[in-house]
Coordinates of N, CA, C and O in Angstrom, one line a residue:
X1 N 84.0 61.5 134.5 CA 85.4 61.4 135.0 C 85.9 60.1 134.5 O 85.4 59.0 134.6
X2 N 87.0 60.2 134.0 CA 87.8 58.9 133.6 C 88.2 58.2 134.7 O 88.4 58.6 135.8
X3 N 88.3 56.7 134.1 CA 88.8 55.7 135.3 C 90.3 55.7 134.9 O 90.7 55.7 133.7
X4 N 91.1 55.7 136.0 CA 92.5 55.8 135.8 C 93.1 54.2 135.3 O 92.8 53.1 135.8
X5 N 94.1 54.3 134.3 CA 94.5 53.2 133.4 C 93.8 52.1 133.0 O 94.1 50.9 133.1
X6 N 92.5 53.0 132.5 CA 91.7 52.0 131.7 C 92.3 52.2 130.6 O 92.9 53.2 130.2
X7 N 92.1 50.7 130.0 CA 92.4 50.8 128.3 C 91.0 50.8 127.5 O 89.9 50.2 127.8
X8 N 91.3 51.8 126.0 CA 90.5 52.0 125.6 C 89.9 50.4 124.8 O 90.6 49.5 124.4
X9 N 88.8 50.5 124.7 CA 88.0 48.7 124.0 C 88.2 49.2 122.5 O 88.1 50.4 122.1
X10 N 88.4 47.9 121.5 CA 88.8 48.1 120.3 C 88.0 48.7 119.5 O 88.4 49.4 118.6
X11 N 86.7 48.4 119.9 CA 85.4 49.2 118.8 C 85.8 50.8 119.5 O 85.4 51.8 118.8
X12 N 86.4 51.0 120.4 CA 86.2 52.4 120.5 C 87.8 53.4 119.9 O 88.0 54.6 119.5
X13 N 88.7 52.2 119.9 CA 90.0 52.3 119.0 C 89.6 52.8 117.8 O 90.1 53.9 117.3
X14 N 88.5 51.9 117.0 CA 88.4 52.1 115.7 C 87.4 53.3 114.9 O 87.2 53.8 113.8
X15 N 86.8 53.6 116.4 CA 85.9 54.6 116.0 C 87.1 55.8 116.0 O 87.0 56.6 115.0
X16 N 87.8 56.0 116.7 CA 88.2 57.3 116.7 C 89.5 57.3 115.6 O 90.3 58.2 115.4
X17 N 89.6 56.0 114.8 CA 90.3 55.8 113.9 C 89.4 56.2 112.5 O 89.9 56.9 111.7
X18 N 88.1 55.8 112.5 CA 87.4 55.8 111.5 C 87.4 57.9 111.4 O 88.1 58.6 110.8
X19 N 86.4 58.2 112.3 CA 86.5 59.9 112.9 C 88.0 60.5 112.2 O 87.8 61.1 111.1
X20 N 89.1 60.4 112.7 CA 90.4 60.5 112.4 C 90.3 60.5 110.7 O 90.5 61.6 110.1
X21 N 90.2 59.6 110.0 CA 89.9 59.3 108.6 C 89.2 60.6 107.8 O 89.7 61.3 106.9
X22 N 87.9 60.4 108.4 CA 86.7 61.6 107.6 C 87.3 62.8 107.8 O 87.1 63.6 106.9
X23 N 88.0 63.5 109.0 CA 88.1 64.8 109.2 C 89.4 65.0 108.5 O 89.9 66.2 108.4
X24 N 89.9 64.1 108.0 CA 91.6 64.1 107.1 C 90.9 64.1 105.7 O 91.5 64.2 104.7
X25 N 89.4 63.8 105.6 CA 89.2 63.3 104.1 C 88.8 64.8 103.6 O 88.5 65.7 104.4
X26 N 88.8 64.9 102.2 CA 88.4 66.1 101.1 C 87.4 66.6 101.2 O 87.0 67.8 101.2
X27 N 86.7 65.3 101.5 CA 85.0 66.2 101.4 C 84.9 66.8 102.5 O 84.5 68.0 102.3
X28 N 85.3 66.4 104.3 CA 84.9 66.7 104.9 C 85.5 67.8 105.0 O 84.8 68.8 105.3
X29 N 87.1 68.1 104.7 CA 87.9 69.5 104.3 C 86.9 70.4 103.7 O 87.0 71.6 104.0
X30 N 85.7 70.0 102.6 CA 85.3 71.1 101.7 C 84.0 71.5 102.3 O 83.6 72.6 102.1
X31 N 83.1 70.7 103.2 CA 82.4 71.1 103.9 C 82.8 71.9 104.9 O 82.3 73.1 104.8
X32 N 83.3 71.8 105.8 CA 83.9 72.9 106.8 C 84.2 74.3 106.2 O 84.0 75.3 106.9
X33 N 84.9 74.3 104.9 CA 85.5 75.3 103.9 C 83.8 76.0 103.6 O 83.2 77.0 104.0
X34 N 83.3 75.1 102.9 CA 81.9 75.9 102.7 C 80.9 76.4 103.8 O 80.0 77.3 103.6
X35 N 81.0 75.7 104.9 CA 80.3 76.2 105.8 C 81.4 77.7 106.3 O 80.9 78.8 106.1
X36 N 82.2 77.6 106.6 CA 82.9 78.6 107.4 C 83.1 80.0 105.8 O 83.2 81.2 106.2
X37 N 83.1 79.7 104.8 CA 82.8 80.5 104.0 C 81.4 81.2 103.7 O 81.3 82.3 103.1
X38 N 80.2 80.3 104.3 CA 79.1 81.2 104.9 C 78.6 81.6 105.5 O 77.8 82.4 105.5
X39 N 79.5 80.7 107.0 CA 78.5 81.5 108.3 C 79.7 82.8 108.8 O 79.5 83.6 109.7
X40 N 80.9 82.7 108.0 CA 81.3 84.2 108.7 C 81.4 85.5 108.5 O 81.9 86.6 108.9
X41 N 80.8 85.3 107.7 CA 80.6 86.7 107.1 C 79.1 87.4 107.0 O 78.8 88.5 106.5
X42 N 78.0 86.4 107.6 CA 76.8 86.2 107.8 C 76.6 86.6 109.2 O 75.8 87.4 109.7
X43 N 77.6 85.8 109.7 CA 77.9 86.3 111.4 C 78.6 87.8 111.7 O 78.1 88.5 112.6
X44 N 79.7 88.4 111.1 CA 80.0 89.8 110.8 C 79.0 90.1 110.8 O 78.4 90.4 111.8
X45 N 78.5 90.1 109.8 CA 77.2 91.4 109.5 C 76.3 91.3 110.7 O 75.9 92.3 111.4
X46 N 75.9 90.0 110.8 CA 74.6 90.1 111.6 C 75.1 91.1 113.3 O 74.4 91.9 113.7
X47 N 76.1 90.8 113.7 CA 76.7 91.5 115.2 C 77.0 92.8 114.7 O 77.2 93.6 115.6
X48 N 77.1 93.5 113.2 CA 77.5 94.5 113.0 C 76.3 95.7 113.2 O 76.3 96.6 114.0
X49 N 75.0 95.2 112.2 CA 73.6 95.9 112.3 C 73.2 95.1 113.4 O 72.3 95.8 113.9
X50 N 73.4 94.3 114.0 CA 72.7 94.0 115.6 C 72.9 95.5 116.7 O 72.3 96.1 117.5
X51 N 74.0 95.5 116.3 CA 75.3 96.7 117.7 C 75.2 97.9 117.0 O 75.3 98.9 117.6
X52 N 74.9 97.9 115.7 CA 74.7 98.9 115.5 C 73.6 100.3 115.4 O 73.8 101.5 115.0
X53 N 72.2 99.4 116.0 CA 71.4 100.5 117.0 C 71.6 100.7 118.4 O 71.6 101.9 118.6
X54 N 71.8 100.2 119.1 CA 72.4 100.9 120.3 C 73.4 101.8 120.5 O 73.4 102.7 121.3
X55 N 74.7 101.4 119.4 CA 75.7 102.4 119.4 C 75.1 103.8 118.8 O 75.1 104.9 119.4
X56 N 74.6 103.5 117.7 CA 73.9 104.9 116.9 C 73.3 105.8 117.8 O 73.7 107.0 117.8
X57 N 72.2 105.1 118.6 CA 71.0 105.7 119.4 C 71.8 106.1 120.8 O 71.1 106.8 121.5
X58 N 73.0 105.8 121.2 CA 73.0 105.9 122.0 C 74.2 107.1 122.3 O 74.5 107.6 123.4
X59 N 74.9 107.3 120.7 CA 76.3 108.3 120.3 C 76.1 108.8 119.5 O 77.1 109.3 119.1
X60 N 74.9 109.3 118.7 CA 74.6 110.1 117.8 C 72.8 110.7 117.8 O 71.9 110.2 118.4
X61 N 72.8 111.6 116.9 CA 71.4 112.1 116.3 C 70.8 111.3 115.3 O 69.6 111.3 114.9
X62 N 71.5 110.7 115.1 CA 70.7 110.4 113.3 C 69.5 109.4 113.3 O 68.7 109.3 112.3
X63 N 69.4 108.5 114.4 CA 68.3 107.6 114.2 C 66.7 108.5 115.2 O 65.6 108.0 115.6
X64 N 67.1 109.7 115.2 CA 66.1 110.2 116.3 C 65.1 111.2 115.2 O 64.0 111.4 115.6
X65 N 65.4 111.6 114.2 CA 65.1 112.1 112.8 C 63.8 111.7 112.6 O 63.6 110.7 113.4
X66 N 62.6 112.2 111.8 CA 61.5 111.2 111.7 C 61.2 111.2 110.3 O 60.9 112.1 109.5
X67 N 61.4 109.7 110.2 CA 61.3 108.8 109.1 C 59.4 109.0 108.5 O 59.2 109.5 107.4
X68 N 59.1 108.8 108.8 CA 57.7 109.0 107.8 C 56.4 109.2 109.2 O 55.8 108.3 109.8
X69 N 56.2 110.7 109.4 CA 55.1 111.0 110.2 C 56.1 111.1 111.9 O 57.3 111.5 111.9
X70 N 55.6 110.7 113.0 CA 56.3 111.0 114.1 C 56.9 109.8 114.3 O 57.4 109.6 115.4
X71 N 57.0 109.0 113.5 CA 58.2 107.2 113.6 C 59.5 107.8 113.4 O 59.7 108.5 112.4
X72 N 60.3 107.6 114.4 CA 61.5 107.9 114.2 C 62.6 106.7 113.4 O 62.4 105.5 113.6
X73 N 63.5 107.1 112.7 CA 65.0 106.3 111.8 C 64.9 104.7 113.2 O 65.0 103.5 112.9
X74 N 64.7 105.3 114.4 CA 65.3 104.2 115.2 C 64.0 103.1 115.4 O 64.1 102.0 116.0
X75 N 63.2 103.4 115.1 CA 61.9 102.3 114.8 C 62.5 101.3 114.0 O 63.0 100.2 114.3
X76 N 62.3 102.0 112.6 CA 62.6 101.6 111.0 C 63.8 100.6 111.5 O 63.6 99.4 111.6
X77 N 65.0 101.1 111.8 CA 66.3 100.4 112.4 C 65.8 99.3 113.0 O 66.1 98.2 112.7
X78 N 64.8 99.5 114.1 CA 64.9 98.4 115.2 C 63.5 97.3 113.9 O 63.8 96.2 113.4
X79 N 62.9 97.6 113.8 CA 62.2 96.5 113.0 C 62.8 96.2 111.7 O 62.1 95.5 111.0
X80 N 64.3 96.7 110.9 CA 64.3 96.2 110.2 C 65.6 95.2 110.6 O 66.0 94.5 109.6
X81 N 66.2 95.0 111.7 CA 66.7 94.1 112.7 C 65.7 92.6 112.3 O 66.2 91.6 111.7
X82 N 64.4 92.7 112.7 CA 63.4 91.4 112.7 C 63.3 90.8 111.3 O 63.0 89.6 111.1
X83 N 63.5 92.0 110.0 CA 63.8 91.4 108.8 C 65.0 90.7 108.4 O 65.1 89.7 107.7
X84 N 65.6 91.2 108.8 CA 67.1 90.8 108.6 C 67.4 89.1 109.5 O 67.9 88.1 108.8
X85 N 67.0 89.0 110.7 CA 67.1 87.9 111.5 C 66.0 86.7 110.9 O 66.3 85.6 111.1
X86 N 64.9 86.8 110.3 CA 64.1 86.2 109.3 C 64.5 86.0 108.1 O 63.9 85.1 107.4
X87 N 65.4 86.8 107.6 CA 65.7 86.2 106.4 C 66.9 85.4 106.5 O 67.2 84.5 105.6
X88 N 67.8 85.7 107.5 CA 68.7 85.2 107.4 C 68.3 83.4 107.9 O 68.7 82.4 107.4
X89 N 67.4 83.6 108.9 CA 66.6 82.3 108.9 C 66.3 81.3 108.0 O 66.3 80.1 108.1
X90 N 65.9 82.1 106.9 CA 65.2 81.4 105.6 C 66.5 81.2 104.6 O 66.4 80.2 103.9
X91 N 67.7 81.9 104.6 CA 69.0 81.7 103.8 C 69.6 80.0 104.5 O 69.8 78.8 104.0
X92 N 69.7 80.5 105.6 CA 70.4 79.2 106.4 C 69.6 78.1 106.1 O 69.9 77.0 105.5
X93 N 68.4 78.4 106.6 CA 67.9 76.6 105.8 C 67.7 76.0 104.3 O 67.3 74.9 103.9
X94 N 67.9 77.1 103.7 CA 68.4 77.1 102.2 C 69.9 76.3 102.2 O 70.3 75.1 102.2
X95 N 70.2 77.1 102.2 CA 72.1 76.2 102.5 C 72.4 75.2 103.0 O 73.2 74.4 102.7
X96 N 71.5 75.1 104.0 CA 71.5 73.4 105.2 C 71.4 73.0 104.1 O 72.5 72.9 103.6
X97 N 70.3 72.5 103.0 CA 70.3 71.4 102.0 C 71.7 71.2 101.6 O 72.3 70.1 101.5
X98 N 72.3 72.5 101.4 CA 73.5 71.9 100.5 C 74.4 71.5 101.1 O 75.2 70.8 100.5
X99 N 74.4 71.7 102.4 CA 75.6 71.1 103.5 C 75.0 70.0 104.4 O 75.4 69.5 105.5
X100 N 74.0 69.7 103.8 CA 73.2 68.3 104.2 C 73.4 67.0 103.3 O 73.2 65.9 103.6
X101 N 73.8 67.7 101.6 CA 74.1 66.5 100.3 C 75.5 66.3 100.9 O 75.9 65.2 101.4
X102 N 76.4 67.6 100.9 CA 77.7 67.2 101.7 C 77.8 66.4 102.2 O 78.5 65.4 101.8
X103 N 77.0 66.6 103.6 CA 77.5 65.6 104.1 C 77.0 64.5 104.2 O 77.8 63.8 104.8
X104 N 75.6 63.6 103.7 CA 75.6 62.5 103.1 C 76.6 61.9 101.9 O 76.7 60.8 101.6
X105 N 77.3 63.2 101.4 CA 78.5 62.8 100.5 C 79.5 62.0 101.4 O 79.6 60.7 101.6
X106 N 80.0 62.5 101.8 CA 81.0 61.6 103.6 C 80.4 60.9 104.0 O 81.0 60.6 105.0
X107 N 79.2 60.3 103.9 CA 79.0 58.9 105.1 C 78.9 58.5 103.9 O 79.9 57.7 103.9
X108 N 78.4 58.3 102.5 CA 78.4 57.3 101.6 C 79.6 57.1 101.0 O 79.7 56.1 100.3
X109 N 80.9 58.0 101.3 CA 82.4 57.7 101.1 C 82.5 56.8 102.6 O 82.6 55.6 102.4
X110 N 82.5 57.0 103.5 CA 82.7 56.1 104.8 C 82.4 54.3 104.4 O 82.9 53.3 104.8
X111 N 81.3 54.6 103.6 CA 80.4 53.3 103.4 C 80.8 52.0 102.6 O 80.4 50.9 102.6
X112 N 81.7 52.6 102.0 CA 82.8 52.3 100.8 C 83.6 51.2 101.0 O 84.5 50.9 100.1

């Protein structure tokens, strides 16, 4: 809870001056651009094949079929959900590096 008509102290002036700076600066523009150009369409998909065994199984035939011996399509579906969430695991911390140089690119511009 804020104290009423406090004034803010200068180091905290300047911090949200410095902040104010980086989020107006290029790089930090091109990092947000590259992140948001990978996690949304990463995130689409993933909520798309996530929802898309319960809807299937739950409004159609087609996952009740048997896929190899008495394993039914909705097995295969539902375990290859655990591949899909594993790899995308292993993608993301692939990419962290590169949105990790980023953004050590912006504090050594800060530094300047």
């Amino acid at each position: 809870m804020e104290m009423p008509n406090r004034k803010d102290s200068p180091a905290k002036k300047q911090t949200r001056e410095k902040y104010a700076a980086i989020v107006q600066s290029a790089s930090f523009q091109r990092l947000l651009h590259e992140k948001k150009k990978f996690i949304i369409p990463f995130t689409i998909f993933f909520f798309c094949f996530y929802f898309a065994l319960p809807i299937m199984t739950s409004y159609t035939t087609i996952l009740t079929k048997p896929a190899v011996g008495s394993i039914t399509w909705a097995w295969v579906f539902a375990f290859m959900q655990f591949i899909m969430t594993w790899s995308f695991c292993m993608i993301y911390s692939k990419k962290a590096n590169a949105f990790d140089q980023l953004t050590d690119e912006i504090i050594e511009e800060q530094r300047r």
